[in-house]
Structure formats: C-alpha cells, structure tokens
XYZ file of C-alpha atoms in Angstrom:
574
model
C 25.835 -3.809 28.334
C 22.233 -3.399 29.318
C 19.738 -2.296 26.756
C 16.904 0.181 26.917
C 17.296 3.690 28.272
C 21.043 3.356 28.771
C 21.965 3.389 25.077
C 23.132 7.012 25.322
C 25.190 6.115 28.355
C 26.854 3.322 26.390
C 27.834 5.790 23.687
C 29.594 8.021 26.158
C 31.314 5.286 28.106
C 33.656 4.540 25.193
C 35.701 7.627 25.992
C 37.343 5.941 28.945
C 39.056 3.383 26.711
C 41.911 5.784 26.055
C 42.918 5.353 29.703
C 43.512 1.623 29.420
C 47.131 1.811 28.419
C 49.735 -0.939 28.315
C 52.809 -1.207 30.409
C 55.337 -3.799 29.458
C 57.358 -4.018 26.298
C 56.708 -7.350 24.610
C 59.229 -10.056 25.265
C 60.805 -12.067 22.498
C 59.371 -15.559 22.157
C 61.581 -17.024 19.452
C 61.491 -17.310 15.672
C 58.479 -17.994 13.505
C 57.926 -18.172 9.776
C 58.505 -14.679 8.298
C 56.375 -12.822 5.787
C 57.252 -9.729 3.808
C 59.490 -7.441 5.809
C 58.077 -4.008 4.956
C 56.472 -2.311 7.935
C 57.625 -4.898 10.472
C 58.516 -4.080 14.049
C 62.095 -2.764 14.267
C 64.434 -5.204 15.959
C 61.735 -7.791 16.443
C 63.340 -10.553 14.395
C 61.619 -13.052 12.147
C 58.605 -13.491 14.435
C 57.746 -9.796 14.407
C 58.387 -9.624 10.675
C 55.716 -12.272 10.225
C 53.384 -10.411 12.565
C 53.723 -6.965 10.978
C 54.983 -7.712 7.467
C 53.224 -6.050 4.528
C 51.825 -8.108 1.650
C 53.442 -7.479 -1.715
C 50.145 -8.024 -3.526
C 46.861 -6.601 -2.212
C 44.691 -8.887 -0.092
C 40.930 -8.358 0.130
C 39.071 -9.066 3.352
C 35.293 -8.798 3.750
C 34.101 -8.084 7.268
C 30.933 -7.435 9.245
C 31.351 -3.935 10.656
C 29.810 -2.368 13.747
C 29.193 1.283 12.908
C 30.424 3.615 15.671
C 28.377 6.379 17.212
C 30.812 9.025 15.971
C 30.086 10.676 12.637
C 32.634 11.326 9.927
C 32.128 14.838 8.629
C 35.297 14.951 6.565
C 33.993 13.458 3.338
C 35.185 10.001 4.406
C 33.210 6.787 4.826
C 33.143 3.934 7.304
C 35.504 1.867 5.161
C 37.586 4.717 3.716
C 38.892 7.156 6.304
C 42.241 8.166 7.825
C 42.316 5.137 10.118
C 41.386 2.547 7.498
C 43.782 4.105 4.987
C 46.620 4.015 7.490
C 46.028 0.350 8.361
C 45.877 -0.524 4.666
C 49.136 1.325 3.994
C 50.878 -0.819 6.611
C 49.425 -4.169 5.581
C 48.217 -3.889 1.968
C 44.973 -5.464 3.181
C 41.873 -3.908 1.634
C 38.967 -4.211 4.063
C 35.498 -4.231 2.501
C 32.340 -4.112 4.597
C 30.064 -6.989 3.615
C 27.449 -5.368 5.814
C 27.217 -2.776 8.561
C 25.088 -2.455 11.689
C 24.888 0.325 14.258
C 24.473 -0.630 17.882
C 25.199 -3.801 19.831
C 21.842 -5.524 19.320
C 21.498 -4.810 15.563
C 25.087 -5.982 15.072
C 24.452 -9.243 16.922
C 21.306 -9.777 14.866
C 23.277 -9.331 11.642
C 25.884 -11.798 12.856
C 23.191 -14.306 13.767
C 21.574 -13.929 10.347
C 24.932 -14.538 8.680
C 25.392 -17.696 10.750
C 21.874 -18.987 10.147
C 22.143 -18.398 6.387
C 25.675 -19.843 6.223
C 26.866 -16.582 4.667
C 29.695 -15.430 6.922
C 31.977 -12.576 5.922
C 35.680 -13.453 5.875
C 36.029 -12.230 9.462
C 33.649 -10.990 12.145
C 33.398 -10.575 15.917
C 30.927 -12.925 17.632
C 29.684 -13.568 21.160
C 30.100 -16.724 23.221
C 26.949 -18.499 22.038
C 27.664 -17.651 18.408
C 31.192 -19.005 18.729
C 29.828 -22.290 20.036
C 27.383 -22.597 17.170
C 30.048 -21.794 14.597
C 32.365 -24.454 16.000
C 29.532 -27.003 16.148
C 28.632 -26.210 12.518
C 32.259 -26.373 11.308
C 31.938 -22.893 9.785
C 35.105 -21.217 11.075
C 38.822 -21.796 10.660
C 41.144 -23.408 13.178
C 43.478 -20.511 14.017
C 45.957 -22.441 16.160
C 48.795 -22.379 13.634
C 47.894 -18.913 12.370
C 48.128 -17.468 15.853
C 51.388 -19.245 16.621
C 53.019 -18.141 13.370
C 51.639 -14.619 12.944
C 50.564 -13.436 16.395
C 52.648 -10.477 17.566
C 54.687 -10.666 20.757
C 52.572 -7.832 22.176
C 49.315 -9.717 21.697
C 50.811 -12.968 22.976
C 52.075 -11.170 26.062
C 48.601 -9.812 26.754
C 46.937 -13.190 26.290
C 49.585 -14.716 28.578
C 48.591 -12.211 31.272
C 45.341 -14.164 31.688
C 47.321 -17.332 32.456
C 45.826 -19.135 29.487
C 42.192 -18.397 30.332
C 41.443 -16.106 27.374
C 42.767 -18.458 24.718
C 41.291 -21.442 26.535
C 37.890 -19.793 26.410
C 38.146 -19.554 22.621
C 39.380 -23.121 22.145
C 37.912 -26.581 21.871
C 39.776 -29.870 21.972
C 43.071 -28.019 21.887
C 42.217 -25.974 18.796
C 41.916 -22.184 18.795
C 38.783 -21.021 16.938
C 38.693 -17.330 17.823
C 40.907 -14.454 18.866
C 39.343 -13.237 22.126
C 39.229 -9.834 23.722
C 40.831 -9.539 27.171
C 38.983 -8.006 30.080
C 40.950 -5.724 32.381
C 40.667 -6.986 35.946
C 40.109 -3.486 37.280
C 36.959 -3.108 35.185
C 35.234 -5.836 37.220
C 35.095 -3.877 40.443
C 32.436 -1.392 41.500
C 33.533 1.242 44.026
C 31.535 3.710 46.105
C 32.111 7.240 44.771
C 31.302 10.055 47.242
C 31.228 13.844 47.187
C 34.248 14.312 49.419
C 33.637 18.044 49.806
C 30.208 17.231 51.277
C 31.679 14.528 53.480
C 34.290 16.948 54.839
C 31.803 19.789 55.325
C 29.550 17.561 57.432
C 32.580 16.083 59.249
C 31.638 12.512 58.439
C 34.108 9.587 58.493
C 35.065 7.579 55.437
C 32.602 4.728 54.788
C 33.367 1.077 55.368
C 30.166 -0.612 56.550
C 26.493 -0.552 55.630
C 25.890 1.572 58.710
C 28.456 4.122 57.533
C 26.766 4.418 54.150
C 23.363 4.838 55.792
C 24.636 7.616 58.063
C 26.261 9.459 55.151
C 23.197 9.140 52.912
C 20.955 10.426 55.705
C 23.206 13.411 56.317
C 23.424 14.219 52.608
C 19.634 14.254 52.363
C 18.912 16.179 55.552
C 21.843 18.506 56.275
C 22.068 20.633 53.117
C 25.646 19.704 52.124
C 25.635 22.005 49.086
C 24.652 24.957 51.265
C 21.887 26.326 49.037
C 19.238 26.301 51.768
C 17.093 23.779 49.900
C 16.358 20.110 50.553
C 17.397 19.048 47.065
C 20.405 16.802 47.688
C 20.298 13.034 47.394
C 21.923 10.191 49.285
C 22.639 7.168 47.097
C 21.914 7.264 43.388
C 20.859 4.035 41.679
C 20.036 2.234 38.422
C 16.541 1.034 37.556
C 17.712 -2.429 36.474
C 19.376 -2.795 39.920
C 22.449 -4.809 38.814
C 24.618 -4.999 35.737
C 25.733 -8.528 36.578
C 28.942 -8.660 34.558
C 31.003 -5.495 34.166
C 29.746 -2.686 36.390
C 28.848 0.764 35.175
C 27.250 3.879 36.598
C 24.818 3.433 39.498
C 24.607 -0.349 39.609
C 23.904 -1.809 43.039
C 26.018 -4.930 42.539
C 28.331 -3.983 45.437
C 25.472 -4.133 47.936
C 24.626 -7.670 46.855
C 28.300 -8.732 46.854
C 28.668 -7.631 50.488
C 25.904 -10.148 51.306
C 27.765 -12.752 49.190
C 24.951 -12.587 46.658
C 25.736 -12.455 42.945
C 22.557 -11.932 40.916
C 22.552 -12.997 37.243
C 25.641 -15.175 37.796
C 26.030 -18.904 38.258
C 27.747 -19.637 41.566
C 29.040 -22.840 43.141
C 27.717 -23.658 46.618
C 29.728 -25.206 49.411
C 28.323 -28.616 48.464
C 29.598 -28.270 44.900
C 26.255 -27.646 43.232
C 25.862 -24.708 40.867
C 23.004 -22.311 41.514
C 21.693 -19.150 39.928
C 22.773 -16.223 42.073
C 19.507 -14.332 41.767
C 17.442 -16.935 43.631
C 19.556 -17.597 46.744
C 18.642 -16.409 50.289
C 21.553 -13.935 50.341
C 19.946 -12.047 47.459
C 16.767 -11.688 49.492
C 18.817 -10.178 52.332
C 20.356 -7.619 49.992
C 16.945 -6.689 48.579
C 15.612 -6.218 52.098
C 18.486 -3.837 52.863
C 17.863 -1.823 49.695
C 14.108 -1.712 50.321
C 14.788 -0.354 53.795
C 17.119 2.319 52.388
C 14.549 3.349 49.797
C 11.766 3.528 52.376
C 13.933 5.778 54.566
C 14.770 8.071 51.641
C 18.443 7.124 51.556
C 18.197 6.041 47.908
C 17.168 8.595 45.293
C 13.340 8.310 45.311
C 13.192 8.942 41.552
C 15.984 6.566 40.482
C 13.632 4.350 38.466
C 12.268 7.265 36.451
C 15.399 8.697 34.854
C 15.844 8.350 31.122
C 19.603 8.350 31.694
C 20.750 6.985 35.023
C 23.630 9.465 35.398
C 21.354 12.556 35.379
C 21.438 13.310 39.143
C 25.217 12.859 39.232
C 25.861 15.341 36.443
C 23.315 17.805 37.812
C 25.146 17.869 41.153
C 22.300 16.537 43.299
C 23.704 13.079 44.074
C 26.169 12.553 46.898
C 27.027 8.866 46.375
C 26.901 6.243 43.665
C 28.562 2.975 42.756
C 30.731 2.686 39.657
C 34.082 1.457 38.275
C 37.505 3.011 38.833
C 37.263 5.151 35.692
C 34.227 7.214 36.676
C 36.182 10.513 36.401
C 36.211 9.955 32.651
C 32.417 9.882 32.686
C 30.103 10.993 34.203
C 32.212 12.815 36.807
C 34.037 14.909 34.219
C 30.715 16.425 33.186
C 29.634 16.884 36.788
C 32.852 18.695 37.678
C 32.672 20.805 34.522
C 29.344 22.150 35.808
C 30.524 22.517 39.415
C 34.285 22.887 39.795
C 33.937 22.851 43.605
C 32.867 19.202 43.484
C 35.436 16.755 44.830
C 34.797 13.056 44.298
C 36.623 10.171 45.981
C 36.321 6.387 45.717
C 35.986 3.889 48.575
C 35.944 0.100 48.810
C 32.582 -0.173 50.567
C 30.462 -1.747 51.867
C 32.541 -4.495 53.443
C 30.955 -7.819 54.333
C 30.225 -8.962 57.895
C 33.823 -10.192 58.232
C 35.285 -6.892 57.084
C 36.225 -8.107 53.601
C 35.624 -6.349 50.298
C 33.871 -8.919 48.125
C 33.307 -8.380 44.420
C 32.030 -10.224 41.425
C 34.691 -10.560 38.723
C 33.782 -10.197 35.057
C 34.521 -12.973 32.558
C 38.051 -12.969 31.179
C 36.637 -12.603 27.688
C 33.245 -12.337 26.015
C 33.910 -11.606 22.326
C 35.832 -13.480 19.687
C 37.217 -12.587 16.284
C 36.571 -15.539 13.982
C 37.562 -16.339 10.408
C 35.323 -17.982 7.831
C 36.455 -21.499 7.036
C 37.897 -21.470 3.545
C 39.106 -17.870 3.573
C 42.466 -17.853 1.806
C 44.261 -15.503 4.148
C 43.421 -16.191 7.807
C 46.815 -14.722 8.660
C 45.617 -11.373 7.266
C 43.074 -11.195 10.105
C 45.862 -11.784 12.601
C 48.046 -9.149 10.954
C 45.321 -6.516 11.125
C 44.707 -7.302 14.787
C 48.452 -6.998 15.434
C 48.686 -3.633 13.716
C 45.707 -1.873 15.257
C 46.426 -3.318 18.707
C 49.945 -1.921 18.476
C 48.462 1.427 17.471
C 45.836 1.385 20.232
C 48.452 0.573 22.859
C 50.782 3.356 21.706
C 53.478 0.961 20.481
C 53.370 1.980 16.812
C 56.898 3.043 15.698
C 55.611 5.196 12.813
C 55.578 8.396 14.843
C 54.792 10.838 12.044
C 51.761 8.898 10.822
C 50.533 8.316 14.358
C 50.767 12.043 15.042
C 48.547 12.675 12.018
C 45.965 10.292 13.458
C 46.244 11.997 16.844
C 45.697 15.359 15.165
C 42.678 13.961 13.318
C 41.293 12.693 16.605
C 41.878 16.031 18.336
C 40.193 17.953 15.515
C 37.171 15.684 15.105
C 36.760 14.074 18.537
C 36.852 10.661 16.835
C 38.974 7.991 18.483
C 40.898 5.822 15.977
C 39.489 2.678 17.584
C 36.019 3.624 16.308
C 37.131 2.707 12.795
C 39.305 -0.322 13.377
C 37.962 -3.167 11.217
C 36.952 -5.147 14.312
C 35.512 -4.006 17.625
C 37.941 -6.070 19.670
C 40.265 -4.576 22.266
C 43.061 -6.524 23.915
C 45.010 -5.423 26.970
C 47.015 -6.812 29.854
C 44.609 -8.101 32.480
C 46.464 -6.206 35.221
C 47.221 -3.086 33.179
C 45.616 -0.514 35.465
C 47.214 -1.723 38.677
C 50.615 -1.847 36.957
C 50.215 1.730 35.727
C 49.399 2.872 39.226
C 52.311 0.983 40.782
C 54.799 2.423 38.286
C 53.484 5.959 38.808
C 53.848 5.569 42.566
C 57.417 4.399 42.113
C 58.184 7.479 40.032
C 56.416 9.867 42.423
C 58.441 8.539 45.360
C 61.751 8.704 43.519
C 62.244 4.953 43.321
C 62.426 4.904 39.522
C 63.383 7.550 36.984
C 60.210 8.915 35.307
C 62.110 8.795 32.024
C 62.054 5.003 32.313
C 58.249 4.849 32.347
C 56.699 3.497 29.168
C 55.163 6.267 27.016
C 51.585 5.803 28.175
C 52.377 5.575 31.874
C 54.507 8.684 31.448
C 51.494 10.574 30.065
C 49.386 9.636 33.102
C 52.283 10.537 35.418
C 52.649 13.976 33.831
C 48.902 14.601 34.022
C 48.958 13.561 37.656
C 51.678 16.138 38.394
C 49.937 18.846 36.355
C 46.644 18.219 38.161
C 48.331 18.532 41.550
C 49.990 21.777 40.483
C 46.870 23.355 38.970
C 43.729 21.425 39.955
C 40.940 21.262 37.373
C 42.713 23.584 34.937
C 42.692 20.899 32.240
C 39.696 18.553 32.455
C 41.248 16.071 30.021
C 44.181 15.748 32.372
C 41.836 15.733 35.370
C 40.060 12.644 34.019
C 43.190 10.497 33.886
C 44.749 11.865 37.053
C 41.654 11.367 39.198
C 40.819 7.955 37.759
C 44.231 6.704 38.803
C 44.763 8.847 41.909
C 41.486 7.725 43.474
C 39.942 4.845 41.513
C 43.013 2.768 40.660
C 44.541 3.641 44.028
C 41.683 1.971 45.912
C 41.888 -1.146 43.759
C 45.651 -1.344 44.238
C 45.555 -0.960 48.025
C 42.512 -3.074 48.880
C 42.454 -6.818 49.512
C 39.717 -8.011 47.182
C 37.893 -11.316 47.484
C 36.846 -11.904 43.905
C 34.099 -14.319 42.863
C 33.627 -15.307 39.242
C 30.652 -16.971 37.619
C 31.306 -20.605 36.699
C 29.146 -20.462 33.577
C 28.529 -17.981 30.779
C 26.472 -18.395 27.669
C 23.197 -20.240 27.254
C 21.707 -23.712 27.444
C 19.121 -25.424 25.262
C 16.178 -24.502 27.484
C 17.401 -20.932 27.987
C 16.774 -20.107 24.353
C 13.016 -20.305 24.791
C 12.385 -19.120 28.358
C 15.295 -16.932 29.419
C 13.879 -13.544 28.302
C 10.716 -14.153 30.342
C 12.747 -15.223 33.373
C 14.939 -12.123 33.125
C 11.882 -9.908 32.954
C 10.386 -11.645 35.970
C 13.614 -11.123 37.880
C 14.148 -7.447 37.062
C 10.524 -6.532 37.796
C 10.556 -8.420 41.101
C 13.783 -6.789 42.271
C 12.615 -3.289 41.367
C 9.160 -3.764 42.910
C 10.641 -5.025 46.175
C 13.073 -2.120 46.468
C 10.522 0.624 45.767
C 7.994 -1.018 48.095
C 5.377 -2.011 45.534
C 5.623 -5.585 46.815
C 6.897 -6.882 50.191
C 10.279 -8.538 50.609
C 8.415 -11.828 51.114
C 7.434 -11.729 47.429
C 11.007 -12.842 46.729
C 10.005 -16.362 47.803
C 7.120 -16.317 45.329
C 9.526 -15.132 42.628
C 11.944 -17.993 43.334
C 9.180 -20.588 43.124
C 7.855 -19.077 39.914
C 11.365 -18.808 38.422
C 11.939 -22.497 39.066
C 8.503 -23.471 37.731
C 8.897 -21.487 34.497
C 12.091 -23.319 33.550
C 14.704 -22.245 36.065
C 15.066 -25.718 37.558
C 15.607 -27.300 34.152
C 18.140 -24.642 33.172
C 19.987 -25.144 36.456
C 20.263 -28.875 35.709
C 21.603 -28.103 32.231
C 24.197 -25.689 33.609
C 25.379 -28.221 36.169
C 25.787 -30.888 33.484
C 27.689 -28.533 31.159
C 30.061 -27.237 33.833
C 30.796 -30.635 35.326
C 31.368 -32.124 31.886
C 33.756 -29.292 31.029
C 35.642 -29.747 34.289
C 35.935 -33.482 33.673
C 37.439 -32.790 30.245
C 39.915 -30.364 31.784
C 40.959 -32.913 34.379
C 41.423 -35.491 31.629
C 43.567 -33.088 29.604
C 45.714 -32.347 32.647
C 46.179 -36.059 33.311
C 47.386 -36.584 29.756
C-alpha cells in the first residue's frame, strides 16, 4: 500500500474484506495426531480435532500486534475484547501483546527492531525481506511438521488453491518457515469504472480501445453529462503516484501501462530471457506519452496531483471514469452513490492492447508471513489460532450463538472482528470471487438450487435479488450486489493475459539506493504527464536510474532469480 496522502484511503479500504467469502467446504485429507477434543470441528475426525482442539491448561503467547484504525469504546482493550475473549474461550490460548504499533510503516519498523535486537515475540507477521533475514539468522521455527499435523483442512484447501505457490514462497530447502497470506486473483486486476448514466445520456458506446476512452473523456468534459449547465465534470480521474505496481486501488493508471505491455515497478523477463525493471523499458515511455497527451487535452482531471485523498472527485460526483479493482462499489462508490442516488457505475475491461487483448499485471501470490520464534514451546498454538479465526472470518464457525453475538457487536460498533484477530493475516481461496460469481449465476438461471449455495454465497445471492427488486434501498446490500454484478462479472467473462513479476523483495544494493531511485521514478513520471518536462526526459531518467545503481541492482536480480530457478529445476529432477 502506498504511503503518504493515501493513509485515510487505506483505512477505508478494509471494509471490502467482508466481501471476500469462501466457497468450498474443506475436503478431508486423512488422519493426523489429535489434540484435546473440546471445540473441534464436528465430524472432522482426528485431523480436525488436532486443528481446533482446546488446550486443557492455559497457553500464553506473546505477539507483536498491529493496532487497527477502529476504536473500542466499550471499555475493552486491544488484547481484551469480545473477539479476543471468544478466541481464547475456544483455544485456551492467552494472547499478550509484547508491543503494539498503529499503521503499516510503524508496525514494520517495530518488527525490524525486534529482528535487529534478537528480541522476537513468540509470533509475528513479517514481510518478504524480514522473512529472509529471519531464516538466514536462524531465528524462527521450522513449521513443516506443525503445519502438517495441526493445519486445518480449510486452510490447507486454500493454500492448495495456489498450486503450491504460497507455501513455496514461505519455504526454503523444503522447510516451511512461515504461514503466508493468500492473495485473491481478482484483486490483481484494475478495471475501468464509468458513470453509465452519463454514458447512456450522451449515447456513447462501451469502451474497449484507447480511442474509445478518449472520446468518452472528451464528451464527459465538454457535454455537461450531469445536466447542471456548468462545465464542472471530469473525464478520467487519476492518482498522483501514477501506479500502485502490485495490487491496484482507486485511480491507479496501471491499466494504461499494461495495455502497452509495460509494467512499472515490476521485474519482467524479456524475450531473450533477461530480467529488466519494468519502469525503464521503451513501452513505459509510450504509455507516459499517451497519458501526457490526455492530460494536455484535458481528458485527465487537471487537478489529480493536488488532492489530499485521491477519491475526492469520485465521491463528489465530478468524475466520470477511473480505474480500480472489482470491489469499488464497497468504496468509494458506495459513498458517491449515497450522495447521488442517480449515479450508475459500471465496470469495463479496457483499454485493450493493440491485438485486442486485456493485459494485466498480477499481484504476488503472497506478501506476508506469520512466523514463530525459534524456541517457543507451542508453535502449534499459533497454527491453532490461525485455524480458528480463519474459520470465523470465512463464516465456517459452527458455534452459531457465539458468532451471532460477534455479529451483533460488529453491527452495533462498526468494528469488524478481523480488526482484533491476533495476527493481521487473511487467507482465502485464490479464485474465491470468480467461484462466487459462477455459483450465483447458476442459481439465478435455475441450474442449481439456491439452498445448496454455501452460506456466504447465499448472502450475496440474496442481496443481488433484493437489489434488483428495490435498487439502492439498502446500500450495504448494494455494495455486494454491484461488486459482483459488475466487477466480478467482468473478470469472470473476460480473457485475461496476466503477467506476474519474477522477483519481489530486495537485493544488497537496493538497501542503500532504492528509496532515491523510487523518488526519481515517481517524480519523472508525474512531471512528464503534467507537462513539466517533455516525454524525451524519460531517456534521461533511464540513464540516471542506471547510473545511480539501477544497473547493479538489475544484475543482482538476474543472479537471484536464475539461481532460484536452477534450484527449482534441481529439486524437480530429484
């Protein structure tokens, strides 16, 4: 997540998580060593007893905790609240916060300090570079056996949905050193969201190409689509940092670059097999030239670089188009529609590339890892907690009365239970959203009985029907219905040519020069688009990027990736 002025945006984006619901009941994978039976999954056998069994004697676990943005106003605390008390009642694991930090950057700094001082809590969530350092320093436990023995069938199913990539990313030499999050495939894609009511009023066709987008933006600016007699409507809204680079969010321009087969901030393999940094290739220059032309012609919001919060023109009702993920109806479109109920937003897979294909950068399969301090007596307790709150998050918890109490607490306070899980680590099926959509379509067309839908898909299905019957009557229902009806629908019906970076993390030389190179890049891109410097300055940027350390970093990345691939080939041969 980018830093700076988008911190408030980050706070609000968490609301969409409730939409990422699971679909398939976990399959049985055989017996494993059992633990205490209390609180285990009904009918799950010995394996699920081990996964969900409650300790007879209390177990203490000290964790590093990321403080959520929500505030408890019920007399509770971060480590003693309805969610923490419920998890403790199921497991008999007492979670104590060794330290707390609010915000992504402060949390990462606390983790880094704990690593540098060799003072890890019993369990904590770390990023990719921190995981590498912890493995190199022999500071964390090998969780291979713990995962095999105590991992729930639900979690194993979700990891299996990545075809081994998630667990492989957290492993070294065949040993599992962290429990990774799982990225949902759908979250990688950035779609073009358009005011459909404006599009219809001006009798414009649905967009596919760059030319289509240009024509629509021009019409939105010049032809008064909101009918107020003022020239106050905008074409394409944008984000001052230009691209997000990994997972897209509101107003990123990643899709424009992808249509040119340019992938800024990512490491991409060329046709010759070499790995290059996507921000310095000729295709990126082409994309910048296109964006600079749009800005010069007034097709891009002329004030996009000045907003404190990038979503401002969308919520205010001035913007007619922006790029964003499938779940945009959760935010910011829910707020935009609340202020103008006449607004109708639709998603499109555009722009297409010169061959008519929709090309997109795919996010990494995982980027965070739950690790356990080497020497902690109960590594299985970490696994058990992850099992329990994942089951709760994915609406699989069989304790219906207690879950209802948590739902009531959430409804009364606006606090999602996930905000107070001991670890900020969400796991899902990689294809969860597309599967939801497919099952809903089957039910809508009478091919399956809606009663056979899993509980979460059934909720979305019912909201879909309610929204069709009484549009915009219930905005909570509108969020889910429109995210799936329009966002997930496009993803499920579009042939997507996905491109994934071949390298994540950092190299030795990156540690000293990368911040300066990133600053150089972001300033160059912004200056070119707004016309402060000519498109030809891109060539100067590339030369300077290479001179300031980019060439050396590129060599390091090539060595790391090729070494890793050689190891993988060797493992396959064995």
